Short mmCIF file of C-alpha atoms and ligand atoms in Angstrom, two decimals:
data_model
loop_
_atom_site.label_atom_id
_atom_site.label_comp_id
_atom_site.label_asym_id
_atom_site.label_seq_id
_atom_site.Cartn_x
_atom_site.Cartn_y
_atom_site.Cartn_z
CA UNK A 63 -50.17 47.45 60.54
CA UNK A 64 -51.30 50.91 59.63
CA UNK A 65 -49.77 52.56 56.44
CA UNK A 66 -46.51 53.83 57.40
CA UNK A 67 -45.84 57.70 56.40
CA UNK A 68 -41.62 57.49 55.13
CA UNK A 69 -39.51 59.93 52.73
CA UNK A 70 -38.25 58.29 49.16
CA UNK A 71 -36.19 59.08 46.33
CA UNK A 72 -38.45 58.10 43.33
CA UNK A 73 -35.11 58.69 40.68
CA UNK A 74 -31.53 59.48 40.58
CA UNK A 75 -32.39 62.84 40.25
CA UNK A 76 -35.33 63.57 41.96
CA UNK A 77 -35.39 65.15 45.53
CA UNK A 78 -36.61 62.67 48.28
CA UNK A 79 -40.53 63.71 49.34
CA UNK A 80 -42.93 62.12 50.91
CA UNK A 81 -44.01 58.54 50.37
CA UNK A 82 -46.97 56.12 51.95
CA UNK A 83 -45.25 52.44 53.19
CA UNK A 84 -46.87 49.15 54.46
CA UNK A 85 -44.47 47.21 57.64
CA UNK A 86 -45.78 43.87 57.94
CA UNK A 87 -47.61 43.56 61.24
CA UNK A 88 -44.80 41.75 63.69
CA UNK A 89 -44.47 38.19 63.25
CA UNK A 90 -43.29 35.65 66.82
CA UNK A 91 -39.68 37.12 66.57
CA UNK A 92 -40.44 40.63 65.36
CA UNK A 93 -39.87 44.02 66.75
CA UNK A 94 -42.47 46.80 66.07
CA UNK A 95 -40.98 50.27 66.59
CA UNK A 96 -41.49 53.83 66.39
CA UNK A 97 -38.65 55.17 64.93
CA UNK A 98 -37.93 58.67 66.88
CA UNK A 99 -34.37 59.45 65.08
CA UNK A 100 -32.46 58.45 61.89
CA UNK A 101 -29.11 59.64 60.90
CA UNK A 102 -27.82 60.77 57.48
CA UNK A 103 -25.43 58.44 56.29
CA UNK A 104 -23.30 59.58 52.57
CA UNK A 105 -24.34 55.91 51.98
CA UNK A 106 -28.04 57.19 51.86
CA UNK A 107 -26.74 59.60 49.25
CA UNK A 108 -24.83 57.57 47.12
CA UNK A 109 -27.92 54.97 47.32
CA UNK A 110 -30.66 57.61 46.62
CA UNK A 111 -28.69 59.02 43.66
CA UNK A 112 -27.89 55.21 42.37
CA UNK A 113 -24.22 56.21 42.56
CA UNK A 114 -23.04 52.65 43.14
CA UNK A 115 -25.73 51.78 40.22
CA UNK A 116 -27.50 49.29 42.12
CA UNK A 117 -30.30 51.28 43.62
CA UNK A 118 -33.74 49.87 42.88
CA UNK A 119 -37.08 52.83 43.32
CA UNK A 120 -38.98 54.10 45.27
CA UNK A 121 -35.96 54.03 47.69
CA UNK A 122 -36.28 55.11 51.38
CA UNK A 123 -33.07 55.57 52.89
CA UNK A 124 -31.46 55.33 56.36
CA UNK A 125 -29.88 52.34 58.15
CA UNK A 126 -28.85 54.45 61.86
CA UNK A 127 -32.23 54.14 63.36
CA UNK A 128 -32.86 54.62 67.30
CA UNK A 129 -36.60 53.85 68.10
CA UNK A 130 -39.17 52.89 70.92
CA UNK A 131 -40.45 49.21 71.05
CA UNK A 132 -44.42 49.14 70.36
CA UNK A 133 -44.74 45.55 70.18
CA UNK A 134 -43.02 42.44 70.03
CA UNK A 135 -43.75 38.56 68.70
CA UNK A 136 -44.47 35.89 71.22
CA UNK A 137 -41.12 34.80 71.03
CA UNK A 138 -39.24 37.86 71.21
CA UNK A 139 -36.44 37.29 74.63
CA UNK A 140 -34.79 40.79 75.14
CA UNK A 141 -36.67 43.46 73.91
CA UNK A 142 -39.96 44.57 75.62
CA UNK A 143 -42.91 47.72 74.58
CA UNK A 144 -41.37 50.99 75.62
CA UNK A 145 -37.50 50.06 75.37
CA UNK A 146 -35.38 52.47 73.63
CA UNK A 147 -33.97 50.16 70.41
CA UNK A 148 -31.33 50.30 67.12
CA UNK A 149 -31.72 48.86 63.66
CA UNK A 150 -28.74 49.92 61.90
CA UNK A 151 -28.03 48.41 57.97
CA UNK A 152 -29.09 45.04 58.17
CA UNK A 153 -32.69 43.30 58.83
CA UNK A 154 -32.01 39.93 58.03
CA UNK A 155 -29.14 37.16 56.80
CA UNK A 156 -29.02 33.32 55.93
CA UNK A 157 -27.87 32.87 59.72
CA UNK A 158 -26.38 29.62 58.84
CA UNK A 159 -23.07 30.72 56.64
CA UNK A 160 -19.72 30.65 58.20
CA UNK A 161 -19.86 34.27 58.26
CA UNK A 162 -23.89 34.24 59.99
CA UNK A 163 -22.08 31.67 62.31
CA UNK A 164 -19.19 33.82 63.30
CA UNK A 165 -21.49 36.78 64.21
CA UNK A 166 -20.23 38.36 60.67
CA UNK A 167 -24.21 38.88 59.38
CA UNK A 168 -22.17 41.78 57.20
CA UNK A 169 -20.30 39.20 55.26
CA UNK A 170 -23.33 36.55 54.97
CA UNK A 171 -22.40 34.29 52.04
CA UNK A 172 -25.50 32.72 52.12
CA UNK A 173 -27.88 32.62 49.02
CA UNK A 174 -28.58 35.98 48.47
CA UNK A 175 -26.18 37.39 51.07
CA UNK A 176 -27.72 40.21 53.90
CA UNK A 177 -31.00 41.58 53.68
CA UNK A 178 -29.78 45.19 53.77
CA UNK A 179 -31.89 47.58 55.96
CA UNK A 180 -32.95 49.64 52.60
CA UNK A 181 -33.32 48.74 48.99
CA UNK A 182 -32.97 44.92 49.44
CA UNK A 183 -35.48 42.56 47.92
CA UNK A 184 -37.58 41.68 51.42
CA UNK A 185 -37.65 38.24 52.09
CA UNK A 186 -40.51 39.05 54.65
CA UNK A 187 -43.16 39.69 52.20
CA UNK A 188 -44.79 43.15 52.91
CA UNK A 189 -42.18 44.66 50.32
CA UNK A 190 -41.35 44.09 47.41
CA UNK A 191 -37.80 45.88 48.52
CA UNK A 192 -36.80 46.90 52.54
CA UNK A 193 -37.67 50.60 53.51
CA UNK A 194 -35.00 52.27 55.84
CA UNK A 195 -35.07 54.70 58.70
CA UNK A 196 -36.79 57.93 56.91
CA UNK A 197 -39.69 56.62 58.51
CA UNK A 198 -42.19 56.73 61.41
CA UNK A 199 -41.86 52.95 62.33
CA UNK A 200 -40.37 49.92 61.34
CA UNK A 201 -40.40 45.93 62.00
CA UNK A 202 -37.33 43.79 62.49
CA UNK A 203 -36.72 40.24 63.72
CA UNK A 204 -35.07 40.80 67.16
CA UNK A 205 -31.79 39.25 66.09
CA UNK A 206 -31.07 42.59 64.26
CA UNK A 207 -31.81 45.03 66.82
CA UNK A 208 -29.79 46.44 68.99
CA UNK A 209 -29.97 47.33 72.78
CA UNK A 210 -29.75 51.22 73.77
CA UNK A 211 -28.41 52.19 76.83
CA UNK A 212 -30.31 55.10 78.65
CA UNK A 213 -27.23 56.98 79.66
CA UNK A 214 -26.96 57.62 76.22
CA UNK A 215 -28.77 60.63 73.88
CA UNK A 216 -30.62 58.82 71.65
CA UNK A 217 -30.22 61.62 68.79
CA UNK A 218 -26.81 61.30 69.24
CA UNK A 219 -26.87 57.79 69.56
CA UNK A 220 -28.60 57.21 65.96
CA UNK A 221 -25.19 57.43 63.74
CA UNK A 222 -23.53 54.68 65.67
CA UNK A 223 -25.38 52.23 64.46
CA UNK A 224 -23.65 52.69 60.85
CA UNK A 225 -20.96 55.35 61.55
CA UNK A 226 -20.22 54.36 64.99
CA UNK A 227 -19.50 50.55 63.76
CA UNK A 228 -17.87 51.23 60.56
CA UNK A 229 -14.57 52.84 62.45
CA UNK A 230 -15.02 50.90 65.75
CA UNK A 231 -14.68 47.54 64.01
CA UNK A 232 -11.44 47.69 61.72
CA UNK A 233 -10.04 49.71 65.07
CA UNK A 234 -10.54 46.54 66.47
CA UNK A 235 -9.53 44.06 64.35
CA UNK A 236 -6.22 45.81 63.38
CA UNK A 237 -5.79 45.98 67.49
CA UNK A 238 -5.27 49.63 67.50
CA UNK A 239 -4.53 50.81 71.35
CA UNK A 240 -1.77 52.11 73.26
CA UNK A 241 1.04 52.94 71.22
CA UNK A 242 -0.53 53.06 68.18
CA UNK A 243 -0.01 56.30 65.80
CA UNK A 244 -3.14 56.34 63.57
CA UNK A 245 -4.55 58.32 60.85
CA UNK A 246 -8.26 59.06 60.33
CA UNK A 247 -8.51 60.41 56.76
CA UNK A 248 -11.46 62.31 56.51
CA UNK A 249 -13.55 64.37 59.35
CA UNK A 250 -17.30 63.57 58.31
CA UNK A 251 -19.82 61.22 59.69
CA UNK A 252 -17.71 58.30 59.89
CA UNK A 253 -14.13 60.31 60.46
CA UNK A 254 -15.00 61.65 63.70
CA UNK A 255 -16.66 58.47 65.45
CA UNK A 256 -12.96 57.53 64.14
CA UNK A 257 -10.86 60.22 66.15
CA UNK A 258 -13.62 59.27 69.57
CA UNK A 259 -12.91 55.57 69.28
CA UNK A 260 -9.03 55.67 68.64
CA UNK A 261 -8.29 58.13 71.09
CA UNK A 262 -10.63 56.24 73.38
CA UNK A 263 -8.81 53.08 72.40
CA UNK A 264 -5.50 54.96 74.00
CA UNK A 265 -3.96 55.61 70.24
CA UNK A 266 -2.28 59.05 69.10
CA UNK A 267 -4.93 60.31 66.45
CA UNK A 268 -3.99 62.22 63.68
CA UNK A 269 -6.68 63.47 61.59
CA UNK A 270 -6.17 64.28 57.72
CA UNK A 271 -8.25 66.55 56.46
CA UNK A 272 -9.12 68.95 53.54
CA UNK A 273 -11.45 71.36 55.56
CA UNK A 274 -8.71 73.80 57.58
CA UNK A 275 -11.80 74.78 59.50
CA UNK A 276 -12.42 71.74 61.24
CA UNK A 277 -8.67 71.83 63.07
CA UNK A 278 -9.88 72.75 66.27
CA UNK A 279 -12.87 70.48 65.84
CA UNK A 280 -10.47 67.78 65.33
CA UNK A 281 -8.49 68.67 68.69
CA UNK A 282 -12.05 68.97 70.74
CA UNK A 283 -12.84 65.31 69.37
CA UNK A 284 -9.54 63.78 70.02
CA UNK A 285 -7.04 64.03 67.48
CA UNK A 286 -3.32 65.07 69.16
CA UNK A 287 -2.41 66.16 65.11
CA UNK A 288 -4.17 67.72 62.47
CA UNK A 289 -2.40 67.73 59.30
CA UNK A 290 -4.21 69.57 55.86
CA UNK A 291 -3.88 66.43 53.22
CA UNK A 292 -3.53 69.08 50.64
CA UNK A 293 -0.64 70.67 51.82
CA UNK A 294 2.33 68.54 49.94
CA UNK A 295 5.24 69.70 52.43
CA UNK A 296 2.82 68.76 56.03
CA UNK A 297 2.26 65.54 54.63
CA UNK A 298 5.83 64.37 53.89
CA UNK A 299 6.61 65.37 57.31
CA UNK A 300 4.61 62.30 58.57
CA UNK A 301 6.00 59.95 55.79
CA UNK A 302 6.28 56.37 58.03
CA UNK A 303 4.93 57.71 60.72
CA UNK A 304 1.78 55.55 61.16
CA UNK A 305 0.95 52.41 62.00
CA UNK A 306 -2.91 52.33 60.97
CA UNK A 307 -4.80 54.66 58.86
CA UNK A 308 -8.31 54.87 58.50
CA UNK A 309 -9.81 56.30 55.39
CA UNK A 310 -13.47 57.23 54.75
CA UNK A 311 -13.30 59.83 51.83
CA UNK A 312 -16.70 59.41 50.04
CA UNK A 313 -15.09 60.52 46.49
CA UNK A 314 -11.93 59.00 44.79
CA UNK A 315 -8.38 60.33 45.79
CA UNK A 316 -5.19 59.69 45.63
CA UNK A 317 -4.31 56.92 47.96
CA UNK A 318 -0.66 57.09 47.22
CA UNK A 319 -0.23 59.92 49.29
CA UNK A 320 -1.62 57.96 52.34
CA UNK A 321 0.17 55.24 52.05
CA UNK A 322 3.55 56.74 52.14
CA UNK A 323 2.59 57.55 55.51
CA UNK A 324 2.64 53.77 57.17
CA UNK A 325 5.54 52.41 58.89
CA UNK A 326 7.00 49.18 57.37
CA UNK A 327 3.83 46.68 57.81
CA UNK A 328 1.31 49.44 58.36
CA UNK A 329 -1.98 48.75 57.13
CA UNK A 330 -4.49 51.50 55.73
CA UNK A 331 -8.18 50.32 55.96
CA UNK A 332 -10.48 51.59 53.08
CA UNK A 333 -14.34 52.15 54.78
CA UNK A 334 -15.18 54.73 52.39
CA UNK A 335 -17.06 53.59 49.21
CA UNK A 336 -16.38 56.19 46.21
CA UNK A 337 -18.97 56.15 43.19
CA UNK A 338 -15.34 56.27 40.89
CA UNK A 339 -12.02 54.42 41.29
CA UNK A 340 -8.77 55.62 42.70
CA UNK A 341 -6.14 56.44 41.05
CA UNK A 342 -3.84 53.75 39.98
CA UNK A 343 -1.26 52.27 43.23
CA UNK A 344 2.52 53.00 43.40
CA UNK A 345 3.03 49.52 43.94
CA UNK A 346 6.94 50.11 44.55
CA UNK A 347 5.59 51.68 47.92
CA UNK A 348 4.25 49.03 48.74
CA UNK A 349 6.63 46.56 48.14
CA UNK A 350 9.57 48.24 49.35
CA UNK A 351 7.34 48.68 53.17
CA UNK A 352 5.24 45.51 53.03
CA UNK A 353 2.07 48.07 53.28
CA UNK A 354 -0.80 46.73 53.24
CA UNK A 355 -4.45 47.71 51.67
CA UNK A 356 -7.59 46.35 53.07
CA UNK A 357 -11.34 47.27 53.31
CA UNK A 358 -13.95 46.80 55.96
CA UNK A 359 -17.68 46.61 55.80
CA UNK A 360 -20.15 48.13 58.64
CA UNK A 361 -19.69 45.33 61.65
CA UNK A 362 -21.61 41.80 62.78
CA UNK A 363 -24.31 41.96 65.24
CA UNK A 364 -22.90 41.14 68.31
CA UNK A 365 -19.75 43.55 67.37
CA UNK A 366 -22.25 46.45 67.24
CA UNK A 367 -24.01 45.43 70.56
CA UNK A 368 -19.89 45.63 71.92
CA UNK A 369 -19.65 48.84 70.34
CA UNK A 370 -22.79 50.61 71.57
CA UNK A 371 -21.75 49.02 75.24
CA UNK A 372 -18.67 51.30 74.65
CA UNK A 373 -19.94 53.69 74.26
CA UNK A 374 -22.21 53.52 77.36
CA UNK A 375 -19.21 52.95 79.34
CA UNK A 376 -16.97 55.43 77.70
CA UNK A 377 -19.75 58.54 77.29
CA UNK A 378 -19.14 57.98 73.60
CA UNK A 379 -21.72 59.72 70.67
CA UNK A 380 -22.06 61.81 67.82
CA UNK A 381 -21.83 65.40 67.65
CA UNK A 382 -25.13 65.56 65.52
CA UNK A 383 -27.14 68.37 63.21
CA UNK A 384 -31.15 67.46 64.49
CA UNK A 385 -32.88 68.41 60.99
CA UNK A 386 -36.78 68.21 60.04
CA UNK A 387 -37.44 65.20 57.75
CA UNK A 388 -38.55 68.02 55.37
CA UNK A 389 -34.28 69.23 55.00
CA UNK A 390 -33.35 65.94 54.13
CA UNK A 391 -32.29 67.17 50.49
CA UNK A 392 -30.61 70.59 52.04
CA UNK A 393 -28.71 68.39 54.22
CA UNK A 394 -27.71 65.80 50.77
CA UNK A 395 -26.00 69.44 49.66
CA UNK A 396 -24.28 70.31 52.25
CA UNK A 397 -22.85 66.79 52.68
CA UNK A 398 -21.32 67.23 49.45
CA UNK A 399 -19.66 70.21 50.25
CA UNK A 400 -18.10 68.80 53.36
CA UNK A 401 -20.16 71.12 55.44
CA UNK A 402 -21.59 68.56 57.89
CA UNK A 403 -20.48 68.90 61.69
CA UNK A 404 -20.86 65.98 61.93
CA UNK A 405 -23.70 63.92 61.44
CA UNK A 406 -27.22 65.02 60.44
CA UNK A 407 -29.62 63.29 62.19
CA UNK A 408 -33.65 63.39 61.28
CA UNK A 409 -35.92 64.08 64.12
CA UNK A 410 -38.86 61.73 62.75
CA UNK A 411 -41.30 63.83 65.14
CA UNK A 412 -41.40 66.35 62.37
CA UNK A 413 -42.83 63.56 59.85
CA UNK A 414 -45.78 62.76 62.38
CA UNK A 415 -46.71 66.28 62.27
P1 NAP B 10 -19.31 62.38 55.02
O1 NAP B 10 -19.92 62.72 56.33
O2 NAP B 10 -19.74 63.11 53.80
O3 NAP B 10 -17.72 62.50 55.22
C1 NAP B 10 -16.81 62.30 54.17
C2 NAP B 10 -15.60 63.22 54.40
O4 NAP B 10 -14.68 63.01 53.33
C3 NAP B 10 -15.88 64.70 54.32
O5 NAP B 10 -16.40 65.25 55.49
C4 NAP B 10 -14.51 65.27 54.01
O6 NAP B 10 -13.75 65.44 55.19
C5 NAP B 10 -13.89 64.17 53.19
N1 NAP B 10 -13.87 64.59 51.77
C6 NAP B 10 -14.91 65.01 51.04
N2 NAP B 10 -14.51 65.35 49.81
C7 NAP B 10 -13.18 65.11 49.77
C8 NAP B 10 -12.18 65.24 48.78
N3 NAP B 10 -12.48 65.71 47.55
N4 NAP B 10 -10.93 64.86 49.07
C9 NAP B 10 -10.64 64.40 50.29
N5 NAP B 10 -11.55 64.28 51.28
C10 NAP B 10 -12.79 64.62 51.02
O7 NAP B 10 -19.55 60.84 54.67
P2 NAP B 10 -19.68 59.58 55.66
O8 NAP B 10 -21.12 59.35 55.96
O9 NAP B 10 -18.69 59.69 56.74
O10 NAP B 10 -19.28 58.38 54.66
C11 NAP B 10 -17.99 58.34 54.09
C12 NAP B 10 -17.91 57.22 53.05
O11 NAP B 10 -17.99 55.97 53.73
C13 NAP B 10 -19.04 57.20 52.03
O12 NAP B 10 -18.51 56.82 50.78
C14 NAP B 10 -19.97 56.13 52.54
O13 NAP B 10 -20.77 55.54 51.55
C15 NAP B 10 -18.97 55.15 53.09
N6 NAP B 10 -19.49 54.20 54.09
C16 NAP B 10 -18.94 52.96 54.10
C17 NAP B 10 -19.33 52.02 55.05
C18 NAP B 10 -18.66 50.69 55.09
O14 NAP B 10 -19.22 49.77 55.70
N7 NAP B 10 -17.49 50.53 54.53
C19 NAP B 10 -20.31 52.36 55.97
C20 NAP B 10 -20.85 53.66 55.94
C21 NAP B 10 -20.42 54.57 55.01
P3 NAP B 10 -12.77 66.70 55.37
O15 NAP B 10 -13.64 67.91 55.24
O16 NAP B 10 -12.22 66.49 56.73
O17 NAP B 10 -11.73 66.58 54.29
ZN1 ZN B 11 -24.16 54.11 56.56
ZN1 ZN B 12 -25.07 33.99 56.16
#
């Protein structure tokens, strides 16, 4: 296959350029595609910047990749030249772990876990490491792509291959639905695929967030409340009020303060991944509710496929930023500063010139 023209962070702290690639030429399961769109995840950030301190250079970001087929192996069943397709953050797993057997690929405990769309040692051979979505094509085994319906945009489609499953899975394995009062902490990337799915999921939404100028945002997208987490007095207001919260604050923050909001039993689910810790637990609060603290990681394979059907049916995407590969470290800034509304998505056209 034809060098492969991509975008790369070549240190912590220098801003992505441009950067030449090799994608192995598509083997009997393999997917060849074009990618047309790639969203900004903060993931890319943190990963680009080493903030988690496991980033290994050159690194080429992106894991929410929408794409037209080009080619496909001899034994590929669903997937055919000229279909619209989505790779979001994994490429590959042991497929033979309880978890690969489950349809949880995301919590392969196989030797060496997930091949991870970006920055993962590839197993495949034209590497040495995976190259994401800040790229003009890409080739997956067709176990890891995903389906696209036509009825959706496929700009706005991109982010919910990592957004869009990040919120819709814990929504779904905490059962959130009718009757539900839920908290979304957070209205970014991930946050408002959060307000969508719970409101489409028939919960009251209320979003939390720092920003007082996303309020009405927050009503347009769903949420019935919109309480500023800063404000002391608004928050106590809601103390036990809610019987899910989820939280995807990039940076660290007090969690206390969220979860004196859960009823007795109330569970807030952690999808955000700060470079720092949080500050310490009041574990009394805890006890004295029987809260409960969990996490969640992206979503398996066949969840996402359920997800992206959803969204079909339900007229379900992101409200998206379309940005020139060249912005990509403009956008990195204004991410920081909260200012994204909500999802920046690369238009890979511009990279093809
Ligand atoms: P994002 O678009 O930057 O959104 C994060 C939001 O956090 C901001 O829009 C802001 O919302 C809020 N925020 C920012 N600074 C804050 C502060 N100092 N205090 C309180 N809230 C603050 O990021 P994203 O792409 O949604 O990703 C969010 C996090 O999830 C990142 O850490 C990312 O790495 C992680 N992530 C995890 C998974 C997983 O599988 N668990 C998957 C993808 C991403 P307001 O303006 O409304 O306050
Ligand atoms: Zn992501
Ligand atoms: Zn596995």
């Amino acid at each position: 296959m034809p060098k492969t023209l991509a975008y790369a962070a070549q240190s912590a702290t220098t801003p992505l350029a441009p950067f030449t690639i090799t994608r192995r030429d598509p083997g009997p399961r393999d997917v060849q595609m074009d990618i047309l769109f790639c969203g900004v995840c903060h993931s890319d950030l943190h990963f680009a910047r080493n903030e988690w301190k496991m980033t290994t250079y050159p690194c080429v970001p992106g894991h929410e990749i929408i794409g037209r087929v080009t080619r496909v192996g001899s034994q590929v069943k669903n997937l055919k030249p000229g279909a619209l397709a989505g790779v979001g953050c994994l490429v590959d797993s042991c497929r033979v772990c309880p978890g690969c057997r489950e349809g949880l690929e995301n919590y392969c405990e196989g030797e060496g876990g997930m091949t991870l769309t970006y920055n993962s040692a590839d197993k495949h051979g034209a590497g040495p490491l995976t190259y994401g979505g800040y790229s003009t094509a890409i080739t997956v085994d067709e176990h890891f792509v995903l389906r696209i319906s036509d009825k959706l945009d496929p700009a706005a489609a991109a982010p919910l291959l990592c957004a869009g499953i990040t919120t819709y899975s814990p929504l779904r394995q905490w059962s959130v639905g009718k009757g539900h009062r839920v908290g979304i902490v957070g209205l970014g990337g991930l946050g408002h695929m959060g307000v969508k799915f719970a409101r489409a999921m028939g919960a009251q939404v209320v979003l939390f967030t720092t920003s007082p100028g996303k309020a009405e945002d927050a009503r347009r997208l769903g949420a019935q409340e919109v309480v500023l987490s800063r404000n002391a007095d608004e928050m106590s207001k809601r103390a036990n009020s809610l019987d899910f919260i989820l939280n995807t604050v990039a940076v660290a923050h007090d969690l206390n303060a969220f979860l004196n909001l859960l009823r007795r039993d109330g569970t807030m689910c952690l999808v955000g991944a700060p470079d720092r810790p949080h500050p310490a637990l009041e574990v009394m609060s805890m006890i004295f509710k029987r809260r409960r603290l969990a996490g969640s990681l992206i979503g398996g394979l066949r969840e996402t496929q359920e997800m992206l059907d959803f969204c079909a049916q339900h007229g379900i995407v992101s409200d998206i930023e379309l940005i020139p590969m060249q912005r990509i470290n403009e956008a990195y800034e204004r991410m920081l500063r909260s200012d994204v509304r909500y999802r920046f998505v690369i238009d890979l056209g511009s990279l093809r010139g």
